[in-house]
mmCIF file of C-alpha atoms in Angstrom:
data_model
loop_
_atom_site.group_PDB
_atom_site.id
_atom_site.type_symbol
_atom_site.label_atom_id
_atom_site.label_comp_id
_atom_site.label_asym_id
_atom_site.label_seq_id
_atom_site.Cartn_x
_atom_site.Cartn_y
_atom_site.Cartn_z
ATOM 1 C CA MET G 91 130.206 45.009 58.516
ATOM 2 C CA SER G 92 131.730 42.057 61.343
ATOM 3 C CA VAL G 93 134.109 39.648 60.836
ATOM 4 C CA HIS G 94 134.445 36.892 63.442
ATOM 5 C CA ALA G 95 138.360 35.446 63.895
ATOM 6 C CA GLY G 96 139.722 32.927 66.671
ATOM 7 C CA GLU G 97 138.756 29.244 67.455
ATOM 8 C CA SER G 98 136.671 27.117 65.524
ATOM 9 C CA ALA G 99 135.418 23.765 65.512
ATOM 10 C CA GLY G 100 135.935 20.673 62.921
ATOM 11 C CA PRO G 101 133.044 18.513 61.255
ATOM 12 C CA GLY G 102 131.183 17.352 64.144
ATOM 13 C CA VAL G 103 132.284 18.653 66.713
ATOM 14 C CA ALA G 104 130.310 21.656 69.055
ATOM 15 C CA SER G 105 131.500 25.132 67.793
ATOM 16 C CA GLN G 106 133.376 27.394 69.809
ATOM 17 C CA PRO G 107 132.829 30.702 70.475
ATOM 18 C CA ALA G 108 136.264 32.755 68.352
ATOM 19 C CA ALA G 109 138.749 34.075 70.846
ATOM 20 C CA VAL G 110 138.863 37.077 69.260
ATOM 21 C CA LEU G 111 135.824 38.921 67.264
ATOM 22 C CA THR G 112 136.035 41.866 65.436
ATOM 23 C CA GLU G 113 133.551 44.631 63.739
ATOM 24 C CA GLU G 114 134.002 47.392 61.993
ATOM 25 C CA ARG G 115 132.266 50.656 62.893
ATOM 26 C CA GLY G 116 132.855 52.683 60.376
ATOM 27 C CA GLU G 117 136.582 54.070 59.787
ATOM 28 C CA VAL G 118 137.728 51.898 62.989
ATOM 29 C CA LEU G 119 137.821 48.514 63.301
ATOM 30 C CA LEU G 120 136.652 47.546 67.077
ATOM 31 C CA ILE G 121 138.779 44.094 68.512
ATOM 32 C CA THR G 122 137.188 42.344 71.571
ATOM 33 C CA LEU G 123 139.061 40.208 73.235
ATOM 34 C CA ASN G 124 136.155 37.103 74.086
ATOM 35 C CA ARG G 125 136.703 34.504 76.874
ATOM 36 C CA PRO G 126 135.499 36.246 79.226
ATOM 37 C CA ASP G 127 134.771 33.227 81.719
ATOM 38 C CA SER G 128 138.934 32.655 81.863
ATOM 39 C CA ARG G 129 138.771 36.582 82.072
ATOM 40 C CA ASN G 130 140.537 36.884 78.774
ATOM 41 C CA ALA G 131 143.713 35.633 79.796
ATOM 42 C CA VAL G 132 145.797 34.980 76.380
ATOM 43 C CA ASN G 133 146.217 30.920 75.546
ATOM 44 C CA MET G 134 147.306 30.533 71.922
ATOM 45 C CA ALA G 135 143.983 30.865 70.154
ATOM 46 C CA LEU G 136 143.616 34.142 71.352
ATOM 47 C CA ALA G 137 147.231 35.077 70.106
ATOM 48 C CA GLN G 138 146.416 33.630 66.802
ATOM 49 C CA GLY G 139 143.324 35.995 66.443
ATOM 50 C CA LEU G 140 144.710 38.677 68.109
ATOM 51 C CA ALA G 141 147.615 38.688 65.230
ATOM 52 C CA ASP G 142 145.152 38.173 62.683
ATOM 53 C CA ALA G 143 142.589 40.934 63.474
ATOM 54 C CA LEU G 144 145.901 43.507 63.625
ATOM 55 C CA GLU G 145 146.660 41.930 60.180
ATOM 56 C CA LEU G 146 143.045 42.683 58.685
ATOM 57 C CA LEU G 147 143.486 46.694 60.267
ATOM 58 C CA ASP G 148 146.730 46.899 58.368
ATOM 59 C CA ALA G 149 144.773 45.339 54.929
ATOM 60 C CA SER G 150 142.056 47.607 55.747
ATOM 61 C CA GLU G 151 141.170 50.454 52.719
ATOM 62 C CA ARG G 152 137.931 51.334 55.480
ATOM 63 C CA CYS G 153 139.448 51.497 58.785
ATOM 64 C CA ALA G 154 141.660 53.978 59.858
ATOM 65 C CA ILE G 155 142.591 52.996 63.345
ATOM 66 C CA GLY G 156 141.411 49.648 66.174
ATOM 67 C CA VAL G 157 139.752 50.193 69.457
ATOM 68 C CA LEU G 158 141.229 46.644 71.964
ATOM 69 C CA HIS G 159 138.802 46.038 74.465
ATOM 70 C CA GLY G 160 137.780 43.015 76.637
ATOM 71 C CA ALA G 161 134.175 41.093 76.635
ATOM 72 C CA GLY G 162 132.899 41.003 80.404
ATOM 73 C CA LYS G 163 134.203 42.298 83.649
ATOM 74 C CA GLY G 164 137.652 42.930 82.466
ATOM 75 C CA PHE G 165 140.304 43.731 79.858
ATOM 76 C CA CYS G 166 142.754 40.934 80.523
ATOM 77 C CA ALA G 167 144.003 38.939 83.016
ATOM 78 C CA GLY G 168 147.601 37.863 81.449
ATOM 79 C CA MET G 169 148.627 34.309 80.128
ATOM 80 C CA ASP G 170 146.621 31.883 80.614
ATOM 81 C CA LEU G 171 148.174 29.929 83.312
ATOM 82 C CA LYS G 172 146.899 26.585 83.535
ATOM 83 C CA ALA G 173 147.527 26.548 79.426
ATOM 84 C CA PHE G 174 151.267 27.587 80.281
ATOM 85 C CA ALA G 175 151.212 25.119 82.565
ATOM 86 C CA ALA G 176 149.532 22.670 79.861
ATOM 87 C CA GLY G 177 152.799 23.605 77.587
ATOM 88 C CA GLU G 178 150.902 25.491 75.307
ATOM 89 C CA ARG G 179 153.057 29.397 74.892
ATOM 90 C CA PRO G 180 151.063 32.236 73.831
ATOM 91 C CA TRP G 181 153.627 33.624 70.976
ATOM 92 C CA VAL G 182 153.269 34.368 67.646
ATOM 93 C CA ASP G 183 155.660 34.769 65.134
ATOM 94 C CA GLY G 184 157.001 38.110 64.247
ATOM 95 C CA ARG G 185 154.539 39.220 67.185
ATOM 96 C CA GLY G 186 155.923 38.050 70.413
ATOM 97 C CA PHE G 187 153.290 37.202 73.258
ATOM 98 C CA ALA G 188 149.778 37.585 72.681
ATOM 99 C CA GLY G 189 150.563 37.988 69.232
ATOM 100 C CA ILE G 190 151.193 41.557 69.961
ATOM 101 C CA VAL G 191 153.535 42.714 72.161
ATOM 102 C CA THR G 192 156.698 43.081 70.007
ATOM 103 C CA ARG G 193 155.318 43.825 66.683
ATOM 104 C CA GLY G 194 151.203 45.516 67.263
ATOM 105 C CA PRO G 195 149.899 47.103 64.420
ATOM 106 C CA ALA G 196 151.164 49.430 61.700
ATOM 107 C CA LYS G 197 147.626 51.713 62.432
ATOM 108 C CA PRO G 198 147.101 53.466 65.666
ATOM 109 C CA LEU G 199 145.620 51.340 68.142
ATOM 110 C CA ILE G 200 143.757 52.178 71.213
ATOM 111 C CA ALA G 201 143.748 50.175 74.365
ATOM 112 C CA ALA G 202 139.884 50.488 76.244
ATOM 113 C CA ILE G 203 140.547 48.894 79.494
ATOM 114 C CA GLU G 204 137.359 47.612 81.639
ATOM 115 C CA GLY G 205 137.927 46.616 85.673
ATOM 116 C CA PHE G 206 141.632 45.172 85.303
ATOM 117 C CA ALA G 207 144.096 44.809 82.713
ATOM 118 C CA VAL G 208 147.048 42.828 84.790
ATOM 119 C CA ALA G 209 150.462 40.591 83.971
ATOM 120 C CA GLY G 210 150.101 39.848 80.308
ATOM 121 C CA GLY G 211 146.954 41.926 80.085
ATOM 122 C CA LEU G 212 148.800 45.131 81.281
ATOM 123 C CA GLU G 213 151.424 44.189 79.108
ATOM 124 C CA VAL G 214 148.900 44.273 75.943
ATOM 125 C CA ALA G 215 147.951 47.528 76.841
ATOM 126 C CA LEU G 216 151.062 48.931 76.480
ATOM 127 C CA ALA G 217 151.982 47.599 73.019
ATOM 128 C CA CYS G 218 148.886 49.858 71.683
ATOM 129 C CA ASP G 219 149.230 53.400 70.865
ATOM 130 C CA LEU G 220 146.814 54.962 73.406
ATOM 131 C CA ILE G 221 144.925 54.076 76.668
ATOM 132 C CA VAL G 222 142.019 54.342 77.816
ATOM 133 C CA ALA G 223 140.596 53.346 81.842
ATOM 134 C CA SER G 224 137.317 53.340 83.341
ATOM 135 C CA ARG G 225 138.345 55.288 87.055
ATOM 136 C CA GLY G 226 138.778 52.377 89.415
ATOM 137 C CA ALA G 227 140.203 49.897 86.949
ATOM 138 C CA LYS G 228 143.553 48.287 88.443
ATOM 139 C CA LEU G 229 146.598 47.969 86.392
ATOM 140 C CA GLY G 230 149.722 46.357 87.506
ATOM 141 C CA ILE G 231 152.587 43.731 86.567
ATOM 142 C CA PRO G 232 152.069 41.022 89.534
ATOM 143 C CA GLU G 233 154.546 37.811 87.612
ATOM 144 C CA VAL G 234 156.957 37.780 90.925
ATOM 145 C CA LYS G 235 154.066 36.483 92.861
ATOM 146 C CA ARG G 236 154.396 33.858 90.528
ATOM 147 C CA SER G 237 158.109 33.441 90.031
ATOM 148 C CA LEU G 238 157.604 34.890 86.434
ATOM 149 C CA VAL G 239 158.658 37.912 84.624
ATOM 150 C CA ALA G 240 157.469 40.301 83.005
ATOM 151 C CA ALA G 241 158.992 40.025 80.051
ATOM 152 C CA GLY G 242 155.877 41.236 77.463
ATOM 153 C CA GLY G 243 156.662 44.275 77.608
ATOM 154 C CA ALA G 244 156.615 45.800 81.007
ATOM 155 C CA LEU G 245 159.722 45.672 82.031
ATOM 156 C CA LEU G 246 161.011 47.512 78.857
ATOM 157 C CA ARG G 247 157.838 49.775 77.862
ATOM 158 C CA LEU G 248 156.920 50.897 81.453
ATOM 159 C CA PRO G 249 160.922 52.845 82.293
ATOM 160 C CA ARG G 250 160.171 54.970 79.042
ATOM 161 C CA ARG G 251 156.703 56.011 79.805
ATOM 162 C CA MET G 252 156.806 56.308 84.016
ATOM 163 C CA PRO G 253 158.993 57.242 86.508
ATOM 164 C CA TYR G 254 162.209 54.656 87.249
ATOM 165 C CA HIS G 255 161.046 54.079 91.026
ATOM 166 C CA VAL G 256 157.520 54.032 90.170
ATOM 167 C CA ALA G 257 157.779 51.369 88.005
ATOM 168 C CA MET G 258 160.587 49.370 89.984
ATOM 169 C CA GLU G 259 158.001 49.487 92.952
ATOM 170 C CA LEU G 260 155.391 47.594 90.340
ATOM 171 C CA ALA G 261 157.928 45.305 89.437
ATOM 172 C CA LEU G 262 159.036 44.081 92.929
ATOM 173 C CA THR G 263 155.905 44.442 94.949
ATOM 174 C CA GLY G 264 153.535 42.930 92.198
ATOM 175 C CA GLU G 265 150.656 45.110 93.660
ATOM 176 C CA PRO G 266 148.410 47.096 90.959
ATOM 177 C CA ILE G 267 147.685 50.468 90.802
ATOM 178 C CA PRO G 268 143.900 52.070 90.103
ATOM 179 C CA ALA G 269 143.892 53.702 86.892
ATOM 180 C CA GLU G 270 143.424 57.390 88.170
ATOM 181 C CA ARG G 271 147.376 57.389 89.287
ATOM 182 C CA ALA G 272 148.267 55.650 86.067
ATOM 183 C CA HIS G 273 146.315 58.557 84.351
ATOM 184 C CA ALA G 274 148.373 60.951 86.783
ATOM 185 C CA LEU G 275 151.988 59.040 85.461
ATOM 186 C CA GLY G 276 150.993 59.387 81.782
ATOM 187 C CA ILE G 277 150.077 55.740 81.280
ATOM 188 C CA VAL G 278 146.432 56.481 80.932
ATOM 189 C CA ASN G 279 145.532 58.886 78.231
ATOM 190 C CA ARG G 280 141.895 59.172 79.428
ATOM 191 C CA LEU G 281 139.748 58.297 82.583
ATOM 192 C CA ALA G 282 135.875 57.066 81.614
ATOM 193 C CA PRO G 283 133.356 56.562 84.350
ATOM 194 C CA PRO G 284 133.196 52.246 85.144
ATOM 195 C CA GLY G 285 131.358 50.811 81.938
ATOM 196 C CA SER G 286 132.483 53.804 80.121
ATOM 197 C CA ALA G 287 135.702 52.499 78.404
ATOM 198 C CA LEU G 288 134.808 51.170 75.098
ATOM 199 C CA ASP G 289 132.657 54.327 74.759
ATOM 200 C CA VAL G 290 135.557 56.933 75.333
ATOM 201 C CA ALA G 291 137.804 55.373 73.065
ATOM 202 C CA LEU G 292 135.575 55.072 70.087
ATOM 203 C CA GLU G 293 135.298 58.666 70.815
ATOM 204 C CA LEU G 294 138.929 59.579 71.068
ATOM 205 C CA ALA G 295 139.425 57.216 67.852
ATOM 206 C CA ARG G 296 136.668 59.614 65.959
ATOM 207 C CA GLU G 297 138.951 62.394 67.060
ATOM 208 C CA ILE G 298 141.687 60.870 64.899
ATOM 209 C CA THR G 299 139.792 59.146 61.970
ATOM 210 C CA PRO G 300 139.209 62.599 59.627
ATOM 211 C CA ASN G 301 143.097 62.620 60.169
ATOM 212 C CA ALA G 302 145.447 61.780 56.771
ATOM 213 C CA PRO G 303 146.434 58.365 56.856
ATOM 214 C CA LEU G 304 149.631 58.450 55.881
ATOM 215 C CA ALA G 305 150.609 61.129 58.247
ATOM 216 C CA LEU G 306 149.157 59.067 61.282
ATOM 217 C CA THR G 307 151.420 55.577 60.416
ATOM 218 C CA ALA G 308 154.226 57.895 59.860
ATOM 219 C CA SER G 309 153.753 59.579 62.862
ATOM 220 C CA LYS G 310 153.187 56.721 65.134
ATOM 221 C CA ARG G 311 156.414 54.897 63.333
ATOM 222 C CA ILE G 312 158.927 58.551 63.843
ATOM 223 C CA LEU G 313 157.587 58.365 67.415
ATOM 224 C CA GLN G 314 157.998 54.890 68.119
ATOM 225 C CA GLU G 315 161.419 54.517 66.253
ATOM 226 C CA GLN G 316 163.470 57.519 67.585
ATOM 227 C CA PHE G 317 164.281 56.319 70.818
ATOM 228 C CA ASP G 318 166.748 54.248 69.038
ATOM 229 C CA TRP G 319 168.244 56.690 66.452
ATOM 230 C CA PRO G 320 171.776 58.815 67.656
ATOM 231 C CA THR G 321 171.016 62.038 67.769
ATOM 232 C CA ALA G 322 173.000 62.746 64.716
ATOM 233 C CA GLU G 323 171.036 61.018 62.175
ATOM 234 C CA MET G 324 167.069 61.702 64.014
ATOM 235 C CA TRP G 325 166.755 64.494 61.426
ATOM 236 C CA GLN G 326 168.025 62.338 58.169
ATOM 237 C CA ARG G 327 165.907 59.308 59.841
ATOM 238 C CA GLN G 328 162.518 61.654 60.182
ATOM 239 C CA GLY G 329 163.201 62.696 57.021
ATOM 240 C CA GLU G 330 163.593 59.208 55.094
ATOM 241 C CA ILE G 331 159.816 58.838 56.889
ATOM 242 C CA ALA G 332 158.380 61.809 56.874
ATOM 243 C CA GLU G 333 159.454 62.954 53.152
ATOM 244 C CA ALA G 334 156.565 60.549 51.382
ATOM 245 C CA VAL G 335 154.201 62.017 53.103
ATOM 246 C CA PHE G 336 155.438 65.483 52.181
ATOM 247 C CA ALA G 337 155.658 64.072 48.512
ATOM 248 C CA SER G 338 152.155 62.598 48.794
ATOM 249 C CA ASP G 339 148.401 63.326 46.226
ATOM 250 C CA ASP G 340 147.331 63.167 50.440
ATOM 251 C CA ALA G 341 149.126 65.881 51.535
ATOM 252 C CA ARG G 342 148.581 68.448 47.688
ATOM 253 C CA GLU G 343 145.005 67.537 48.936
ATOM 254 C CA GLY G 344 145.023 68.538 52.588
ATOM 255 C CA ALA G 345 146.488 72.050 51.132
ATOM 256 C CA ILE G 346 144.161 72.584 48.773
ATOM 257 C CA ALA G 347 141.108 71.559 50.480
ATOM 258 C CA PHE G 348 142.521 74.516 53.263
ATOM 259 C CA ALA G 349 142.495 77.030 50.607
ATOM 260 C CA GLU G 350 138.859 76.368 49.609
ATOM 261 C CA LYS G 351 137.698 75.784 52.738
ATOM 262 C CA ARG G 352 136.280 72.506 52.873
ATOM 263 C CA PRO G 353 136.653 68.959 54.696
ATOM 264 C CA PRO G 354 139.640 66.895 52.597
ATOM 265 C CA VAL G 355 139.339 64.059 50.560
ATOM 266 C CA TRP G 356 142.259 61.500 51.727
ATOM 267 C CA ARG G 357 143.236 58.633 49.084
ATOM 268 C CA GLY G 358 145.584 56.740 51.649
ATOM 269 C CA ARG G 359 148.353 57.610 48.574
#
């Protein structure tokens, strides 16, 4: 089943391609940034389309994980500077720039990067939980070259995920690094042959989807929120999230299925 979200045209107006496409592939929701002629640059239509796709993912009873990729030759070139110069601000209330950087989905999300993810495009990828990139893909934050600031999350997230001085180099030079170096630094989870980032991301997603949905979302939440927890409170706060999972029907099903040597049947409750 496929679902389309994004730009639409009124009566008597030629239809415009949707800025974001979604497609269910089993338990995976494939989300496509669909402005290839603009290097998938983020305008308001794409930001709102991506926000809508994340809502769709979290509301889905079938899909346990999302995979985000870009149509055409690259992932995303960042903010649409022409639209920005014309006064457009591609921020979505509650989710921030591109409809994702300040609040992503509750369910896991994998970015599949082909070609490039630069400026706000890298920030969109950093808002995902896992990153797959093709060998030779370029990742960078060149905002300083345009008298802008990488304020969509790169300056906040990169120093937590790579050495401080490497993050500083990226921010001050504006020069990109290849996916291979990003992988060595721990920013990229898996490298893929050129043209295969989406396939490898879908393979990674299929390693995750057999796992219990409540445990997936709780584990993601704990990993994301624990940075702000005082040491004296971290066990209590983890327990507040994890206890609901331990008390769930799915936890009982997991134990029974293990004892009976059969695959578990998850209900999400």
